Coordinates of N, CA and C in Angstrom, one line a residue:
Chain E
D1 N -51.4 55.3 -34.8 CA -52.4 56.4 -35.4 C -53.4 55.7 -35.8
S2 N -54.7 56.3 -35.5 CA -55.7 55.9 -35.8 C -56.7 56.3 -37.4
G3 N -55.9 57.2 -37.8 CA -56.1 58.2 -38.9 C -57.7 58.8 -38.7
V4 N -57.7 59.4 -37.8 CA -58.9 60.3 -37.4 C -58.0 61.4 -36.6
T5 N -58.1 62.5 -37.1 CA -57.8 63.7 -37.1 C -58.5 64.8 -36.1
Q6 N -57.9 65.5 -35.5 CA -59.0 66.1 -34.4 C -57.9 67.9 -34.4
T7 N -59.1 68.9 -34.3 CA -58.0 69.6 -33.8 C -59.0 71.0 -33.2
P8 N -58.5 71.7 -32.4 CA -57.2 71.7 -32.0 C -56.9 70.7 -30.8
K9 N -55.5 70.5 -30.3 CA -55.5 69.5 -29.6 C -55.7 69.8 -27.9
H10 N -55.5 71.2 -28.1 CA -55.7 71.9 -26.5 C -56.4 73.1 -26.8
L11 N -57.4 73.6 -26.0 CA -58.6 74.8 -25.9 C -58.5 75.2 -24.8
I12 N -58.1 76.4 -24.2 CA -58.7 77.1 -22.8 C -59.5 78.4 -23.2
T13 N -60.6 78.5 -22.8 CA -61.2 79.6 -23.1 C -62.1 79.9 -21.7
A14 N -63.0 81.1 -21.8 CA -63.3 81.5 -20.4 C -64.8 80.8 -20.3
T15 N -65.6 81.1 -19.3 CA -66.5 80.8 -19.5 C -67.6 81.8 -19.8
G16 N -68.9 80.9 -20.6 CA -69.7 82.3 -21.8 C -69.0 82.0 -22.7
Q17 N -68.2 81.9 -23.3 CA -67.6 81.5 -24.7 C -68.3 80.6 -25.3
R18 N -67.9 80.6 -26.5 CA -68.2 79.7 -28.0 C -67.0 79.1 -28.1
V19 N -67.1 78.2 -28.6 CA -65.9 77.2 -29.8 C -66.2 76.3 -30.1
T20 N -65.3 75.5 -31.4 CA -65.9 74.7 -32.7 C -64.7 74.0 -32.4
L21 N -64.9 72.6 -32.1 CA -64.1 71.3 -32.2 C -64.0 70.7 -33.5
R22 N -63.0 70.4 -34.5 CA -62.8 69.6 -35.9 C -62.6 68.3 -35.9
C23 N -63.0 67.5 -36.5 CA -62.8 66.1 -36.8 C -62.5 65.6 -38.1
S24 N -61.7 65.0 -38.8 CA -61.4 64.4 -40.1 C -61.6 62.8 -39.6
P25 N -62.5 62.3 -40.5 CA -62.7 60.7 -40.2 C -61.9 60.3 -40.9
R26 N -61.6 58.6 -40.9 CA -60.7 58.0 -41.6 C -61.0 58.2 -42.9
S27 N -59.9 58.2 -43.7 CA -60.7 58.0 -45.5 C -61.5 56.7 -45.4
G28 N -62.3 57.2 -46.0 CA -63.7 55.9 -46.6 C -64.8 56.1 -45.3
D29 N -64.0 56.1 -44.2 CA -65.2 56.0 -43.4 C -66.8 57.2 -43.2
L30 N -67.6 56.4 -42.9 CA -69.1 57.4 -43.4 C -69.4 58.0 -41.8
S31 N -69.2 57.4 -41.2 CA -70.0 57.9 -39.6 C -69.0 58.1 -38.7
V32 N -69.4 59.2 -38.2 CA -68.7 60.0 -37.2 C -69.9 60.2 -35.7
Y33 N -68.7 59.7 -34.3 CA -69.7 60.4 -33.4 C -68.4 60.9 -32.5
W34 N -69.1 61.6 -31.9 CA -68.5 62.5 -30.7 C -69.0 62.2 -29.2
Y35 N -67.5 62.3 -28.4 CA -67.7 61.5 -27.2 C -67.4 63.2 -26.1
Q36 N -67.6 63.0 -24.7 CA -67.0 63.5 -23.9 C -66.5 62.5 -22.9
Q37 N -65.2 63.0 -22.6 CA -65.0 62.5 -21.6 C -64.3 63.6 -20.4
S38 N -64.9 63.2 -18.8 CA -64.5 63.5 -17.8 C -64.1 62.9 -17.0
L39 N -63.5 63.2 -16.2 CA -63.1 62.1 -15.0 C -63.8 61.6 -14.2
D40 N -64.9 62.3 -13.9 CA -66.1 62.0 -13.1 C -67.2 60.8 -13.8
Q41 N -67.2 61.0 -14.9 CA -68.6 60.6 -15.9 C -67.9 59.9 -16.9
G42 N -66.5 59.2 -16.9 CA -66.6 58.2 -18.0 C -66.8 58.8 -19.3
L43 N -66.7 57.7 -20.3 CA -66.6 58.2 -21.8 C -68.2 58.4 -22.3
Q44 N -68.6 59.6 -22.2 CA -70.2 59.6 -22.6 C -70.0 60.0 -24.1
F45 N -71.4 59.4 -24.4 CA -71.8 59.5 -26.2 C -72.4 60.7 -26.1
L46 N -72.2 61.6 -27.4 CA -73.2 62.8 -27.5 C -74.1 63.0 -28.6
I47 N -73.4 62.0 -30.1 CA -73.6 62.4 -31.0 C -73.0 61.7 -32.3
Q48 N -74.1 61.1 -33.1 CA -73.0 60.5 -34.3 C -73.9 61.2 -35.2
Y49 N -73.3 61.2 -36.4 CA -73.4 61.6 -37.6 C -73.3 60.1 -38.6
Y50 N -74.1 60.0 -39.7 CA -73.6 59.0 -40.9 C -73.9 59.8 -42.4
N51 N -73.1 59.6 -43.1 CA -73.2 60.6 -44.1 C -73.8 62.0 -44.7
G52 N -73.3 62.5 -43.5 CA -73.9 63.9 -43.2 C -75.2 63.9 -42.6
E53 N -75.9 62.8 -42.4 CA -77.4 63.2 -41.5 C -77.1 62.8 -40.0
E54 N -77.7 63.5 -39.0 CA -77.8 62.8 -37.6 C -78.4 61.7 -37.9
R55 N -77.7 60.4 -37.0 CA -77.9 59.5 -36.8 C -78.4 59.1 -35.2
A56 N -77.8 59.7 -34.4 CA -78.5 59.1 -33.0 C -77.7 59.9 -32.0
K57 N -78.9 60.8 -31.1 CA -78.0 61.2 -30.2 C -77.9 60.8 -28.6
G58 N -76.7 61.0 -27.9 CA -77.2 60.7 -26.4 C -77.2 61.7 -25.6
N59 N -76.3 62.1 -24.4 CA -76.6 63.1 -23.6 C -76.0 64.5 -24.0
I60 N -76.0 64.6 -25.2 CA -75.8 66.0 -25.6 C -76.6 67.2 -24.8
L61 N -76.1 68.2 -24.6 CA -76.6 69.5 -24.1 C -77.4 70.3 -24.9
E62 N -78.3 71.0 -24.9 CA -78.7 71.9 -26.4 C -77.6 72.9 -26.5
R63 N -76.7 73.2 -25.5 CA -75.9 74.2 -26.1 C -74.9 73.5 -27.0
F64 N -75.0 72.4 -26.9 CA -73.5 72.1 -28.3 C -74.7 71.7 -29.1
S65 N -74.0 71.6 -30.4 CA -74.5 71.2 -31.4 C -73.7 70.5 -32.5
A66 N -73.4 69.7 -33.7 CA -72.7 69.7 -34.5 C -73.5 69.5 -36.0
Q67 N -72.4 69.0 -36.6 CA -72.8 69.0 -37.9 C -71.9 68.2 -38.8
Q68 N -71.8 67.2 -39.7 CA -71.0 66.7 -40.6 C -71.4 67.4 -42.1
F69 N -70.0 67.5 -42.6 CA -70.1 68.5 -44.0 C -70.3 67.2 -45.2
P70 N -70.4 67.8 -46.4 CA -70.1 66.8 -47.5 C -69.0 66.2 -47.5
D71 N -67.4 66.3 -47.2 CA -66.2 65.9 -47.5 C -66.3 65.2 -46.2
L72 N -67.7 65.1 -45.3 CA -67.6 64.2 -44.4 C -66.5 64.7 -43.0
H73 N -66.2 65.3 -43.3 CA -65.2 66.0 -41.7 C -66.5 66.7 -41.0
S74 N -66.4 66.8 -39.2 CA -67.3 67.1 -38.5 C -67.2 68.0 -37.7
E75 N -68.2 69.1 -37.3 CA -67.5 69.8 -36.2 C -68.7 69.8 -35.1
L76 N -68.2 70.3 -33.9 CA -69.1 70.2 -32.9 C -69.2 71.7 -31.8
N77 N -69.7 72.1 -31.9 CA -69.8 73.7 -31.3 C -70.5 73.8 -29.8
L78 N -69.7 74.4 -29.1 CA -70.3 74.2 -27.6 C -70.0 75.4 -27.2
S79 N -71.5 76.2 -26.8 CA -71.7 77.4 -26.6 C -71.9 77.6 -25.2
S80 N -71.8 78.9 -24.9 CA -72.4 79.4 -23.5 C -71.7 78.8 -22.3
L81 N -70.3 78.4 -22.7 CA -69.4 77.3 -21.7 C -69.7 77.4 -20.6
E82 N -69.4 76.4 -19.5 CA -69.7 76.3 -18.1 C -68.3 75.6 -17.7
L83 N -67.8 75.8 -16.2 CA -66.8 75.3 -15.5 C -66.8 73.9 -15.9
G84 N -68.0 73.4 -16.0 CA -68.5 72.0 -16.0 C -68.1 71.2 -17.4
D85 N -67.8 72.0 -18.8 CA -67.6 71.5 -20.0 C -66.3 71.2 -20.0
S86 N -65.4 71.5 -19.1 CA -64.1 71.0 -19.4 C -63.9 69.6 -19.5
A87 N -63.4 69.0 -20.4 CA -63.3 67.5 -20.8 C -62.5 67.5 -21.7
L88 N -62.4 65.9 -22.1 CA -61.6 65.6 -23.3 C -62.5 65.4 -24.4
Y89 N -62.6 66.1 -25.5 CA -63.7 65.8 -26.7 C -62.7 65.0 -27.6
F90 N -63.6 63.4 -27.8 CA -63.1 62.5 -28.8 C -64.3 62.4 -29.9
C91 N -63.4 62.4 -30.9 CA -64.5 61.9 -32.4 C -63.5 60.7 -33.0
A92 N -65.2 59.9 -32.7 CA -64.5 58.6 -33.5 C -65.2 58.5 -34.7
S93 N -64.6 57.4 -35.7 CA -64.9 57.0 -37.0 C -65.4 55.9 -37.1
S94 N -66.3 55.2 -38.2 CA -66.9 53.8 -38.5 C -66.6 53.9 -40.2
V95 N -66.6 52.7 -40.8 CA -67.0 52.7 -42.3 C -68.5 52.6 -42.2
E96 N -68.9 51.9 -41.6 CA -70.3 51.7 -41.9 C -71.1 52.4 -40.0
A97 N -72.1 52.1 -39.9 CA -72.8 52.3 -38.4 C -72.4 51.6 -37.3
D98 N -72.2 50.5 -37.8 CA -72.2 49.0 -37.1 C -70.9 48.3 -36.7
N99 N -69.8 48.9 -37.4 CA -68.4 48.8 -37.3 C -67.6 49.2 -35.9
E100 N -66.9 48.6 -36.0 CA -65.5 49.0 -34.5 C -65.3 50.6 -35.1
Q101 N -65.0 51.7 -34.1 CA -64.8 52.9 -34.2 C -63.6 52.7 -33.8
F102 N -62.9 53.6 -34.8 CA -61.4 54.0 -34.4 C -61.9 56.1 -34.0
F103 N -60.8 55.7 -32.9 CA -61.1 57.2 -32.0 C -59.5 58.1 -32.3
G104 N -60.0 59.4 -32.4 CA -59.3 60.7 -32.9 C -58.8 61.1 -31.5
P105 N -57.5 61.7 -31.6 CA -56.5 61.9 -30.4 C -57.2 62.6 -29.3
G106 N -58.1 63.1 -30.0 CA -59.4 64.0 -29.0 C -58.8 65.4 -28.8
T107 N -59.5 66.5 -27.8 CA -59.4 67.7 -27.9 C -59.8 68.0 -26.2
R108 N -58.2 68.5 -25.8 CA -58.7 69.1 -24.3 C -59.2 70.3 -24.4
L109 N -60.4 70.3 -23.6 CA -61.0 72.0 -23.4 C -60.5 72.2 -21.9
T110 N -60.7 73.2 -21.6 CA -60.3 73.6 -20.6 C -61.0 75.4 -20.4
V111 N -62.3 75.1 -19.3 CA -63.1 76.7 -19.4 C -62.3 77.1 -17.9
L112 N -62.2 78.5 -17.9 CA -61.4 78.9 -16.8 C -62.5 80.1 -16.5
Chain Y
G1 N -82.3 51.7 -21.8 CA -80.8 52.7 -21.7 C -80.2 51.4 -21.5
Q2 N -78.5 51.5 -20.7 CA -78.0 51.0 -20.7 C -77.2 50.7 -18.9
N3 N -76.8 50.1 -18.8 CA -76.1 50.0 -16.9 C -74.6 49.4 -17.3
I4 N -73.5 49.9 -17.3 CA -72.3 48.8 -17.4 C -71.6 49.1 -16.2
D5 N -71.1 47.8 -15.8 CA -70.2 47.9 -14.7 C -69.2 46.8 -14.4
Q6 N -68.0 48.0 -13.9 CA -66.7 47.0 -14.2 C -65.8 47.7 -12.7
P7 N -65.4 46.9 -12.4 CA -63.6 47.5 -10.9 C -63.3 48.4 -11.7
T8 N -63.5 49.5 -10.5 CA -62.6 50.7 -10.7 C -61.0 50.3 -11.0
E9 N -60.6 49.9 -10.2 CA -59.0 49.6 -10.4 C -58.7 48.3 -10.2
M10 N -57.5 47.6 -10.5 CA -56.9 46.5 -10.5 C -55.4 46.5 -10.5
T11 N -54.8 45.5 -9.5 CA -53.2 45.4 -10.0 C -52.7 44.1 -10.2
A12 N -51.8 44.2 -10.7 CA -51.2 42.8 -10.8 C -49.7 42.9 -11.1
T13 N -48.9 41.9 -11.4 CA -47.5 41.8 -11.3 C -47.1 41.5 -12.6
E14 N -46.3 42.1 -13.5 CA -45.5 41.9 -14.7 C -45.2 40.2 -14.7
G15 N -45.7 39.6 -15.9 CA -45.7 38.5 -16.1 C -46.7 37.3 -15.7
A16 N -47.7 37.8 -15.1 CA -49.1 37.0 -14.5 C -50.2 37.6 -15.5
I17 N -51.1 36.8 -15.1 CA -52.4 37.0 -16.1 C -53.8 37.8 -15.2
V18 N -54.3 38.5 -15.6 CA -55.5 39.0 -14.9 C -56.9 39.3 -15.8
Q19 N -57.6 39.2 -15.0 CA -59.4 38.8 -15.7 C -59.7 40.4 -15.1
I20 N -60.4 41.1 -16.3 CA -61.3 42.2 -16.0 C -62.7 42.0 -16.2
N21 N -63.8 42.0 -15.6 CA -65.0 42.0 -15.4 C -65.9 43.0 -15.9
C22 N -66.9 42.9 -16.5 CA -67.7 43.5 -17.1 C -69.2 43.2 -17.0
T23 N -70.1 43.8 -16.3 CA -71.7 43.3 -16.2 C -72.5 44.1 -17.1
Y24 N -73.5 44.0 -17.5 CA -74.3 45.2 -17.9 C -75.7 44.9 -18.1
Q25 N -76.7 45.7 -18.0 CA -77.7 45.3 -18.2 C -78.3 46.6 -19.6
T26 N -79.2 45.9 -20.2 CA -79.3 46.8 -21.4 C -81.1 46.2 -22.2
S27 N -81.5 47.3 -22.8 CA -82.7 47.1 -23.0 C -82.3 46.7 -24.5
G28 N -81.6 46.8 -25.3 CA -81.2 46.2 -26.5 C -79.5 45.7 -26.5
F29 N -79.4 44.9 -27.2 CA -77.9 44.1 -27.3 C -77.5 44.0 -28.8
N30 N -76.2 44.7 -29.3 CA -75.8 44.0 -30.8 C -74.5 43.7 -30.5
G31 N -73.9 43.6 -29.4 CA -72.5 43.4 -29.1 C -71.5 44.4 -28.0
L32 N -70.7 43.4 -27.8 CA -69.9 44.4 -26.7 C -68.3 44.5 -27.1
F33 N -67.8 45.5 -26.9 CA -66.6 45.7 -27.1 C -65.2 46.5 -25.6
W34 N -64.5 45.6 -26.2 CA -63.5 46.1 -25.4 C -62.5 47.1 -25.8
Y35 N -61.9 48.4 -25.1 CA -60.8 49.7 -25.7 C -60.0 49.5 -24.5
Q36 N -58.8 49.5 -24.6 CA -57.6 50.5 -24.1 C -57.5 51.6 -24.3
Q37 N -57.6 52.4 -23.0 CA -57.1 53.4 -22.8 C -55.8 54.2 -22.1
H38 N -54.8 54.6 -22.8 CA -53.8 55.2 -21.7 C -54.5 56.5 -21.6
A39 N -53.4 57.2 -20.6 CA -54.0 58.5 -20.2 C -53.7 59.5 -20.5
G40 N -54.5 60.0 -20.8 CA -54.5 61.2 -21.8 C -54.7 61.2 -23.3
E41 N -54.6 59.7 -23.5 CA -54.7 59.3 -25.5 C -56.5 58.7 -25.6
A42 N -56.3 58.4 -26.9 CA -57.2 58.1 -27.2 C -57.5 56.9 -27.1
P43 N -59.1 56.0 -26.7 CA -59.1 54.4 -26.8 C -58.8 53.7 -28.3
T44 N -58.1 52.8 -27.9 CA -57.8 52.0 -28.9 C -58.7 50.6 -29.1
F45 N -58.8 49.8 -29.9 CA -60.1 48.7 -30.1 C -59.0 47.5 -29.7
L46 N -59.1 46.7 -28.7 CA -59.0 45.5 -28.4 C -59.7 44.2 -29.0
S47 N -60.9 44.1 -28.5 CA -61.9 43.0 -28.9 C -63.0 43.2 -29.2
Y48 N -63.8 42.1 -30.0 CA -65.6 42.1 -29.7 C -66.2 41.3 -29.9
N49 N -67.3 41.0 -29.2 CA -68.0 39.9 -28.9 C -69.2 40.4 -28.8
V50 N -70.2 39.5 -30.3 CA -71.1 39.5 -30.4 C -71.9 37.8 -30.0
L51 N -71.0 36.8 -30.2 CA -72.0 35.8 -29.8 C -71.3 35.4 -28.4
D52 N -71.9 34.1 -27.7 CA -71.7 33.4 -26.3 C -70.0 33.0 -27.0
G53 N -69.3 33.0 -25.9 CA -68.0 32.0 -26.3 C -66.6 33.3 -26.0
L54 N -65.4 32.5 -26.0 CA -64.1 33.6 -25.9 C -63.5 33.5 -27.5
E55 N -63.2 35.0 -27.5 CA -62.7 35.5 -28.7 C -61.0 35.7 -28.0
E56 N -60.0 35.0 -28.9 CA -58.8 35.2 -28.5 C -58.0 35.6 -29.5
K57 N -56.9 36.8 -28.8 CA -56.2 37.6 -29.9 C -55.1 38.0 -29.4
G58 N -53.9 36.7 -29.5 CA -52.5 37.0 -29.1 C -52.6 37.2 -27.6
R59 N -52.0 38.0 -26.9 CA -52.2 38.1 -25.3 C -53.7 38.3 -24.6
F60 N -54.6 39.2 -25.5 CA -55.8 39.2 -25.2 C -56.7 38.3 -25.6
S61 N -57.8 37.9 -24.7 CA -58.9 37.3 -25.1 C -60.3 37.9 -24.1
S62 N -61.3 37.6 -25.2 CA -62.4 38.1 -24.6 C -63.6 37.2 -24.6
F63 N -64.4 37.2 -23.4 CA -65.6 36.3 -23.3 C -66.4 37.1 -22.8
L64 N -67.8 36.9 -23.5 CA -68.8 36.8 -23.4 C -69.9 36.0 -22.9
S65 N -71.2 35.8 -22.1 CA -72.4 35.1 -22.0 C -73.7 36.3 -21.7
R66 N -74.0 36.3 -23.1 CA -75.4 37.1 -22.9 C -76.6 37.1 -22.0
S67 N -76.4 35.8 -21.7 CA -77.8 35.1 -21.2 C -77.4 35.9 -19.7
K68 N -75.8 35.9 -19.3 CA -75.9 36.3 -17.9 C -75.4 37.8 -18.0
G69 N -75.5 38.2 -18.9 CA -74.8 39.9 -19.1 C -73.8 40.1 -18.6
Y70 N -72.6 39.0 -19.0 CA -71.5 39.4 -18.9 C -70.3 38.8 -19.4
S71 N -69.3 39.6 -19.0 CA -68.0 39.8 -20.2 C -66.7 39.7 -19.8
Y72 N -65.6 39.3 -19.6 CA -64.6 39.5 -19.3 C -63.5 39.6 -20.1
L73 N -62.4 40.5 -20.0 CA -61.3 40.5 -21.0 C -59.8 39.8 -20.0
L74 N -59.3 38.8 -20.7 CA -58.5 38.1 -20.0 C -56.8 38.7 -20.9
L75 N -55.5 39.3 -19.8 CA -54.7 39.6 -20.0 C -53.5 38.7 -19.8
K76 N -52.7 38.1 -20.5 CA -51.4 37.1 -20.0 C -50.4 37.6 -19.8
E77 N -49.5 37.3 -19.8 CA -47.9 37.6 -19.8 C -47.8 38.9 -20.1
L78 N -48.7 39.3 -18.6 CA -48.5 41.0 -18.4 C -47.4 41.6 -18.6
Q79 N -47.3 43.0 -19.2 CA -46.1 44.0 -19.3 C -46.3 45.4 -18.5
M80 N -45.3 45.9 -18.4 CA -45.6 47.2 -17.8 C -46.3 48.2 -18.5
K81 N -46.5 48.1 -19.9 CA -47.0 48.9 -21.2 C -48.5 48.6 -20.8
D82 N -49.1 47.4 -20.6 CA -50.5 47.0 -20.2 C -51.1 47.8 -19.3
S83 N -50.2 48.8 -18.1 CA -51.0 49.6 -17.2 C -51.4 50.9 -18.0
A84 N -52.8 50.8 -17.9 CA -54.0 51.5 -18.5 C -55.2 51.6 -18.4
S85 N -56.0 52.2 -18.8 CA -57.9 51.8 -18.7 C -58.4 51.0 -19.4
Y86 N -59.0 50.2 -19.1 CA -59.8 49.1 -19.8 C -61.3 49.5 -20.1
L87 N -61.7 49.6 -21.0 CA -63.0 50.6 -20.9 C -64.2 49.2 -22.0
C88 N -65.2 48.9 -21.1 CA -66.1 47.8 -21.3 C -67.3 48.7 -22.4
A89 N -67.6 48.4 -23.4 CA -68.9 49.0 -24.0 C -69.7 48.4 -24.8
V90 N -70.8 48.4 -24.6 CA -72.2 47.8 -25.1 C -72.9 48.6 -26.2
R91 N -73.1 47.8 -27.4 CA -73.4 48.7 -28.7 C -74.9 48.1 -28.7
D92 N -75.7 49.4 -28.8 CA -77.1 49.2 -28.4 C -77.6 48.6 -30.1
S93 N -78.8 47.7 -30.1 CA -79.6 46.8 -31.1 C -80.0 48.3 -32.1
G94 N -80.8 49.2 -31.4 CA -81.2 50.4 -32.4 C -80.6 51.1 -33.3
Y95 N -79.3 51.9 -32.5 CA -78.8 53.1 -33.5 C -77.3 52.7 -33.5
S96 N -77.2 51.4 -33.0 CA -75.6 51.3 -33.1 C -74.6 52.2 -32.4
T97 N -74.8 52.6 -31.6 CA -74.0 53.6 -30.6 C -73.7 52.8 -29.4
L98 N -72.7 53.3 -29.2 CA -71.5 52.6 -27.5 C -72.1 53.2 -26.6
T99 N -72.3 52.6 -25.4 CA -72.6 53.1 -24.3 C -71.0 52.4 -23.2
F100 N -70.3 53.1 -22.9 CA -69.3 52.9 -22.2 C -69.2 52.8 -20.6
G101 N -68.5 51.7 -19.9 CA -68.4 51.6 -18.7 C -67.3 52.9 -18.2
K102 N -67.3 53.0 -16.7 CA -66.4 54.2 -16.6 C -64.9 53.9 -16.1
G103 N -64.8 52.4 -17.1 CA -63.5 51.6 -17.0 C -62.6 51.5 -15.6
T104 N -61.5 50.8 -15.9 CA -60.9 49.8 -15.0 C -59.3 49.9 -15.2
M105 N -59.3 50.8 -14.1 CA -57.8 51.4 -14.3 C -56.8 50.2 -13.5
L106 N -55.9 49.2 -14.5 CA -54.7 48.7 -14.1 C -53.6 48.8 -14.5
L107 N -53.0 48.7 -12.8 CA -51.7 49.0 -12.8 C -50.8 47.5 -12.6
V108 N -49.9 47.6 -13.6 CA -49.1 46.4 -13.7 C -47.6 46.9 -13.2
S109 N -47.1 46.3 -12.0 CA -45.7 46.6 -11.3 C -44.5 45.3 -11.5
P110 N -43.8 45.6 -11.5 CA -42.2 44.8 -12.0 C -42.5 43.5 -10.7

């Protein structure tokens, strides 16, 4: 158990819908990262927050957005969902921005 | 940007030694990580190299050559539970984000 929690564990929804994934980092970790993992693309970095502020952006679609709240938990919002958005979404956290990242158990999103 | 290449699959026998290679081309470099990921589970940290040379940690060792853009993960005394995907990741020097390779699926057989 890495100490990073993610909810929900599984999510099944329909195309065009909007969902919110939630992540609580390890106690004391200021940095949160979101990743998408699909079979053909591997683990893709989406976005990073550090102490409430956006730090870096990767291959994140405009339909996706995220935020980190004052208590340091983070949410990833996915809207206008498409079949291709079906994937495992991982959250990771680290103490500082350049430390080892600890991954949560992931949320498996299925878009039908 | 980053380009990371590692073999798709490897097989080995229980008790043996296996070396998983990773080559990378980067615009900036601030360290290389290896993670282990069992199917459907979260990646877990194995090792970190930022300077050239070998880092040893129990049955696992990792090597880095920055001039060659090359790393390997060495697994000794293989066990069945080592069957997993092994992800090589490079940290960018600018934003400290990680770019992952597509992973090497290792199958350990009896």
